CSV table of C-alpha atoms and ligand atoms in Angstrom, one decimal:
chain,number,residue,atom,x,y,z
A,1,UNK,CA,0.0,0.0,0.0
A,2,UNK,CA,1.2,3.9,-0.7
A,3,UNK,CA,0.6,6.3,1.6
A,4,UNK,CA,-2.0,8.6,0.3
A,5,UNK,CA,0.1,11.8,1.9
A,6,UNK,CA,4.0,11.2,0.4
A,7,UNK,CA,3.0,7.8,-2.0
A,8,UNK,CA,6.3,6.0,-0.1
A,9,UNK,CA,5.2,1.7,-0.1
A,10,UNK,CA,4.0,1.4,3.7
A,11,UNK,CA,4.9,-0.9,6.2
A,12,UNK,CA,2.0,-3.5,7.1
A,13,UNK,CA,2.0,-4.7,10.8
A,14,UNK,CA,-0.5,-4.6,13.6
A,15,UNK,CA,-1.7,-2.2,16.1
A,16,UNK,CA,-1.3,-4.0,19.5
A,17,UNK,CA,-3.6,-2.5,21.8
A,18,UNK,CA,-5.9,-3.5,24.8
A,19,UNK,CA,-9.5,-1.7,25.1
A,20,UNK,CA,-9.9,1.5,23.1
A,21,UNK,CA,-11.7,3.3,21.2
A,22,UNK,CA,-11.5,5.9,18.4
A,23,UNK,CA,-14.6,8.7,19.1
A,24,UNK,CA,-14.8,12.0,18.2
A,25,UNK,CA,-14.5,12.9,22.0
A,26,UNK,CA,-12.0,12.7,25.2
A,27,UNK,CA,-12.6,9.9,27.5
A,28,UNK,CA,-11.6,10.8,30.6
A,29,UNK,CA,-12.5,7.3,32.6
A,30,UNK,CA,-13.9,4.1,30.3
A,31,UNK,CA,-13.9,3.5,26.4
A,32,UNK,CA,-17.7,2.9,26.8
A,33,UNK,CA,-19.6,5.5,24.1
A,34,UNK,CA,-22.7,7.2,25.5
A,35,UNK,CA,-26.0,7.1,23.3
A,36,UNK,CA,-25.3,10.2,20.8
A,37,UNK,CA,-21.5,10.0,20.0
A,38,UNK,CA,-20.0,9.0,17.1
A,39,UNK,CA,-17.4,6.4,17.8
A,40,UNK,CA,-15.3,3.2,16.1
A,41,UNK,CA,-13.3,0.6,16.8
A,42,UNK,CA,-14.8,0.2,20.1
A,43,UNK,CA,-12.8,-2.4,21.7
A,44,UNK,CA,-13.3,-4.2,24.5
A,45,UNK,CA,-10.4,-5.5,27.2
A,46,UNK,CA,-8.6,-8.2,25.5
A,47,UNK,CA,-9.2,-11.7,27.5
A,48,UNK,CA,-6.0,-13.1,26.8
A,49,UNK,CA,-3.2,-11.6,24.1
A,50,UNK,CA,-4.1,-8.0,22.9
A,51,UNK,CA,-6.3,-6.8,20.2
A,52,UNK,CA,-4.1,-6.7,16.7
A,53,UNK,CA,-5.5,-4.5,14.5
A,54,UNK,CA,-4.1,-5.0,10.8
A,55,UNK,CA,-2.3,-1.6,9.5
A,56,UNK,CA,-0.1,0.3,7.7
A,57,UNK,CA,2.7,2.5,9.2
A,58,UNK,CA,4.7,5.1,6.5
A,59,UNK,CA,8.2,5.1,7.3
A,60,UNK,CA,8.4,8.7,6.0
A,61,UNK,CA,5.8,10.7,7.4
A,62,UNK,CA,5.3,8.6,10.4
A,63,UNK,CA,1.4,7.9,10.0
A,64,UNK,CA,-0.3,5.0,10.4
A,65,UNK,CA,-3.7,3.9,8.6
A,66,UNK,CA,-6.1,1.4,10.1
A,67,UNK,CA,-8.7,-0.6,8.4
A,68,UNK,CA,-11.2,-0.7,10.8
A,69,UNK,CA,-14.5,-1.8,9.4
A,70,UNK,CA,-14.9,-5.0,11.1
A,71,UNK,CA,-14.9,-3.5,14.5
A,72,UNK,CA,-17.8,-2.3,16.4
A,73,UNK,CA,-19.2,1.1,15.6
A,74,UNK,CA,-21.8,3.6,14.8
A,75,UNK,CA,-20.9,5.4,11.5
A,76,UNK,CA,-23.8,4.3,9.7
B,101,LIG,ZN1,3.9,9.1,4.1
């Protein structure tokens, strides 16, 4: 995959992460969303190993890009 901001060929690897989530405000205490936010990749704490997220890092600009459409969410 090229990054979409420089075109250099990414790195693919894995996010390694326990619960988390991405939402379009701070948690301060848990990753649960309330009832009108808009949130993804709502994880939950992993039982045994940690969660790992398939992605792309760019070894250039230093971003990383995650395919997260089979997690839990509320875009729709
Ligand atoms: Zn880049």
């Amino acid at each position: 995959m090229k990054c979409p901001f420089c075109d250099t060929e990414m790195i693919h690897g894995y996010l390694n992460c326990g619960n988390a989530i991405w939402s379009e405000r701070k948690h301060k205490i848990s990753t649960l969303p309330d009832s009108v936010e808009k949130y993804a990749l709502h994880l939950e704490t992993p039982l045994l190993s940690p969660h790992h997220i398939e992605s792309f890092c760019c070894p250039k600009c230093q971003k990383i890009i995650l395919d997260v459409s089979e997690y839990d969410h509320n875009l729709d």
